[in-house]
XYZ file of N, CA, C and O in Angstrom:
348
model
N -156.622 179.506 -85.945
C -157.135 178.383 -86.687
C -157.700 177.305 -85.769
O -158.670 176.655 -86.106
N -157.109 177.132 -84.594
C -157.582 176.105 -83.670
C -159.013 176.385 -83.222
O -159.820 175.476 -83.104
N -159.318 177.656 -82.969
C -160.676 177.963 -82.535
C -161.693 177.695 -83.642
O -162.822 177.307 -83.380
N -161.289 177.878 -84.892
C -162.187 177.599 -86.008
C -162.507 176.111 -86.083
O -163.656 175.725 -86.276
N -161.514 175.263 -85.895
C -161.742 173.815 -85.891
C -162.641 173.412 -84.732
O -163.549 172.604 -84.889
N -162.417 173.997 -83.575
C -163.235 173.700 -82.406
C -164.680 174.113 -82.656
O -165.609 173.368 -82.342
N -164.868 175.287 -83.228
C -166.223 175.746 -83.524
C -166.919 174.804 -84.492
O -168.096 174.498 -84.325
N -166.213 174.326 -85.489
C -166.815 173.397 -86.452
C -167.210 172.092 -85.784
O -168.256 171.534 -86.080
N -166.377 171.616 -84.884
C -166.688 170.358 -84.184
C -167.961 170.501 -83.363
O -168.798 169.617 -83.347
N -168.097 171.601 -82.666
C -169.279 171.789 -81.839
C -170.543 171.975 -82.672
O -171.610 171.549 -82.280
N -170.426 172.583 -83.813
C -171.593 172.761 -84.673
C -172.040 171.438 -85.287
O -173.199 171.255 -85.590
N -171.114 170.489 -85.460
C -171.440 169.220 -86.096
C -172.096 168.230 -85.128
O -172.711 167.263 -85.549
N -171.984 168.462 -83.836
C -172.533 167.537 -82.848
C -174.040 167.740 -82.749
O -174.523 168.846 -82.599
N -174.776 166.640 -82.866
C -176.234 166.681 -82.727
C -176.656 165.708 -81.648
O -176.030 164.684 -81.443
N -177.739 165.998 -80.993
C -178.276 165.076 -80.001
C -179.051 163.993 -80.721
O -179.902 164.278 -81.557
N -178.747 162.774 -80.402
C -179.441 161.647 -80.998
C -179.979 160.736 -79.912
O -179.307 160.481 -78.924
N -181.169 160.263 -80.090
C -181.737 159.290 -79.188
C -181.404 157.916 -79.746
O -181.807 157.583 -80.851
N -180.664 157.144 -78.995
C -180.182 155.863 -79.511
C -180.907 154.674 -78.915
O -181.104 153.683 -79.578
N -181.254 154.721 -77.662
C -181.899 153.567 -77.059
C -182.163 153.792 -75.584
O -181.741 154.778 -74.992
N -182.844 152.836 -75.009
C -183.185 152.878 -73.597
C -182.033 152.272 -72.802
O -181.474 151.245 -73.193
N -181.660 152.870 -71.705
C -180.578 152.377 -70.875
C -181.117 151.301 -69.927
O -181.338 151.534 -68.740
N -181.320 150.107 -70.452
C -181.905 149.011 -69.676
C -180.998 148.585 -68.527
O -181.484 148.265 -67.434
N -179.697 148.568 -68.751
C -178.766 148.177 -67.680
C -178.847 149.160 -66.511
O -178.860 148.748 -65.342
N -178.926 150.438 -66.819
C -179.058 151.443 -65.768
C -180.376 151.316 -65.019
O -180.430 151.481 -63.796
N -181.430 151.001 -65.746
C -182.735 150.810 -65.101
C -182.703 149.599 -64.168
O -183.266 149.636 -63.072
N -182.049 148.516 -64.595
C -181.920 147.335 -63.733
C -181.150 147.674 -62.462
O -181.547 147.257 -61.369
N -180.065 148.411 -62.604
C -179.271 148.801 -61.424
C -180.084 149.647 -60.463
O -179.861 149.610 -59.256
N -181.018 150.425 -60.979
C -181.852 151.284 -60.139
C -183.071 150.558 -59.571
O -183.912 151.155 -58.917
N -183.204 149.259 -59.850
C -184.257 148.472 -59.232
C -185.544 148.338 -60.025
O -186.555 147.895 -59.488
N -185.542 148.701 -61.289
C -186.725 148.526 -62.122
C -186.932 147.034 -62.386
O -185.970 146.301 -62.610
N -188.168 146.591 -62.378
C -188.455 145.185 -62.663
C -188.354 144.926 -64.164
O -188.370 145.859 -64.971
N -188.271 143.654 -64.527
C -188.217 143.287 -65.952
C -189.482 143.755 -66.669
O -189.416 144.200 -67.812
N -190.611 143.670 -66.004
C -191.872 144.137 -66.605
C -191.844 145.646 -66.850
O -192.267 146.122 -67.909
N -191.333 146.411 -65.870
C -191.210 147.868 -66.038
C -190.331 148.197 -67.241
O -190.674 149.050 -68.061
N -189.203 147.513 -67.342
C -188.269 147.766 -68.438
C -188.902 147.392 -69.772
O -188.767 148.121 -70.758
N -189.621 146.279 -69.817
C -190.292 145.858 -71.057
C -191.325 146.889 -71.496
O -191.407 147.247 -72.669
N -192.110 147.404 -70.556
C -193.120 148.418 -70.872
C -192.465 149.719 -71.346
O -192.940 150.358 -72.286
N -191.373 150.115 -70.689
C -190.661 151.325 -71.111
C -190.048 151.150 -72.496
O -190.050 152.079 -73.301
N -189.529 149.958 -72.798
C -188.977 149.698 -74.134
C -190.062 149.814 -75.198
O -189.844 150.390 -76.263
N -191.231 149.273 -74.901
C -192.346 149.363 -75.843
C -192.729 150.820 -76.081
O -192.912 151.245 -77.219
N -192.831 151.572 -75.005
C -193.167 152.994 -75.121
C -192.074 153.745 -75.882
O -192.365 154.575 -76.746
N -190.818 153.437 -75.578
C -189.693 154.087 -76.242
C -189.740 153.856 -77.746
O -189.569 154.784 -78.536
N -190.002 152.621 -78.143
C -190.070 152.295 -79.574
C -191.180 153.081 -80.256
O -191.003 153.604 -81.349
N -192.352 153.153 -79.609
C -193.471 153.883 -80.199
C -193.187 155.373 -80.318
O -193.591 156.019 -81.279
N -192.490 155.924 -79.343
C -192.251 157.367 -79.330
C -191.060 157.791 -80.173
O -191.114 158.815 -80.846
N -189.983 157.023 -80.132
C -188.740 157.508 -80.707
C -188.237 156.760 -81.932
O -187.497 157.320 -82.723
N -188.610 155.518 -82.104
C -188.056 154.764 -83.224
C -188.956 154.753 -84.451
O -188.504 154.480 -85.544
N -190.222 155.034 -84.287
C -191.137 155.104 -85.423
C -191.246 156.561 -85.848
O -192.003 157.327 -85.280
N -190.487 156.914 -86.850
C -190.395 158.317 -87.267
C -191.479 158.711 -88.266
O -191.507 159.826 -88.731
N -192.384 157.798 -88.595
C -193.385 158.115 -89.606
C -194.456 159.086 -89.092
O -195.109 159.756 -89.864
N -194.629 159.176 -87.797
C -195.620 160.088 -87.235
C -194.915 161.121 -86.367
O -193.836 160.873 -85.853
N -195.548 162.280 -86.199
C -194.920 163.261 -85.319
C -195.113 162.855 -83.864
O -195.866 161.941 -83.543
N -194.428 163.537 -82.970
C -194.417 163.140 -81.562
C -195.802 163.241 -80.928
O -196.167 162.399 -80.116
N -196.583 164.237 -81.300
C -197.927 164.395 -80.727
C -198.813 163.200 -81.073
O -199.548 162.692 -80.219
N -198.716 162.727 -82.305
C -199.497 161.556 -82.720
C -199.007 160.311 -81.994
O -199.802 159.491 -81.532
N -197.690 160.172 -81.865
C -197.125 159.022 -81.159
C -197.544 159.027 -79.688
O -197.870 157.971 -79.126
N -197.565 160.202 -79.063
C -198.007 160.293 -77.666
C -199.472 159.914 -77.514
O -199.828 159.170 -76.602
N -200.319 160.410 -78.387
C -201.741 160.071 -78.276
C -201.973 158.589 -78.543
O -202.813 157.964 -77.899
N -201.219 158.013 -79.464
C -201.320 156.581 -79.730
C -200.879 155.777 -78.518
O -201.502 154.777 -78.155
N -199.805 156.221 -77.879
C -199.305 155.523 -76.694
C -200.294 155.622 -75.548
O -200.531 154.650 -74.836
N -200.904 156.790 -75.383
C -201.892 156.961 -74.318
C -203.114 156.074 -74.521
O -203.753 155.677 -73.563
N -203.429 155.764 -75.762
C -204.602 154.945 -76.064
C -204.376 153.461 -75.761
O -205.336 152.713 -75.661
N -203.138 153.053 -75.607
C -202.847 151.643 -75.335
C -202.779 151.393 -73.843
O -202.672 152.322 -73.043
N -202.787 150.133 -73.466
C -202.704 149.769 -72.052
C -201.318 150.047 -71.474
O -201.155 150.126 -70.269
N -200.321 150.223 -72.333
C -198.961 150.499 -71.873
C -198.913 151.779 -71.055
O -198.148 151.888 -70.101
N -199.736 152.746 -71.387
C -199.733 154.034 -70.690
C -200.273 153.917 -69.273
O -200.160 154.862 -68.494
N -200.838 152.779 -68.920
C -201.379 152.599 -67.583
C -200.306 152.340 -66.540
O -200.570 152.457 -65.349
N -199.106 151.963 -66.963
C -198.049 151.689 -65.993
C -197.456 152.995 -65.475
O -197.417 154.005 -66.179
N -196.994 152.950 -64.247
C -196.516 154.155 -63.564
C -195.345 154.811 -64.298
O -195.352 156.021 -64.530
N -194.347 154.030 -64.673
C -193.147 154.602 -65.274
C -193.406 155.142 -66.679
O -192.842 156.175 -67.067
N -194.258 154.481 -67.432
C -194.605 154.984 -68.771
C -195.408 156.272 -68.634
O -195.210 157.223 -69.393
N -196.280 156.322 -67.650
C -197.055 157.539 -67.403
C -196.114 158.709 -67.069
O -196.305 159.837 -67.529
N -195.081 158.442 -66.264
C -194.098 159.479 -65.939
C -193.352 159.937 -67.188
O -193.079 161.131 -67.349
N -193.018 159.007 -68.078
C -192.348 159.352 -69.330
C -193.227 160.260 -70.180
O -192.783 161.292 -70.681
N -194.487 159.894 -70.312
C -195.437 160.690 -71.103
C -195.593 162.085 -70.497
O -195.531 163.095 -71.200
N -195.775 162.142 -69.175
C -195.935 163.433 -68.502
C -194.697 164.306 -68.671
O -194.803 165.519 -68.882
N -193.536 163.692 -68.589
C -192.288 164.437 -68.743
C -192.176 165.051 -70.136
O -191.783 166.209 -70.286
N -192.527 164.281 -71.147
C -192.461 164.789 -72.523
C -193.495 165.891 -72.738
O -193.197 166.931 -73.320
N -194.700 165.672 -72.247
C -195.763 166.665 -72.436
C -195.475 167.978 -71.703
O -195.846 169.048 -72.175
N -194.806 167.909 -70.557
C -194.540 169.099 -69.760
C -193.173 169.715 -70.033
O -192.798 170.679 -69.375
N -192.463 169.182 -71.010
C -191.133 169.691 -71.334
C -191.231 171.106 -71.896
O -192.029 171.389 -72.783
N -190.413 171.986 -71.372
C -190.386 173.368 -71.846
C -189.557 173.513 -73.133
O -189.821 174.379 -73.935
N -188.568 172.633 -73.321
C -187.644 172.773 -74.436
C -187.797 171.675 -75.484
O -187.077 171.650 -76.463
N -188.696 170.738 -75.268
C -188.887 169.667 -76.231
C -187.939 168.505 -76.011
O -187.139 168.509 -75.091
N -188.045 167.497 -76.854
C -187.195 166.319 -76.789
C -186.643 166.016 -78.174
O -187.221 166.412 -79.168
N -185.527 165.314 -78.222
C -184.958 164.920 -79.504
C -185.514 163.570 -79.917
O -185.845 162.743 -79.075
N -185.621 163.367 -81.214
C -186.105 162.083 -81.717
C -185.123 161.494 -82.661
O -184.542 161.897 -83.465
């Protein structure tokens, strides 16, 4: 019976994207501007569920936010992901 409960617990766990780890980014030396740009990109990609990820990526690329180095790395990482990302 214990293994059945364990199996149920693992099946119920889902990956959820909750937010940007701003404190961790600060500790790693990201500037306030970098963090602000990443937050903006994060909101466009993950918090607005009305559009699919491909549309959100193209919308983000069309804005000036995509010109920053760290946002560009985020976009490239998502586009080159072999297994996808959670939203």
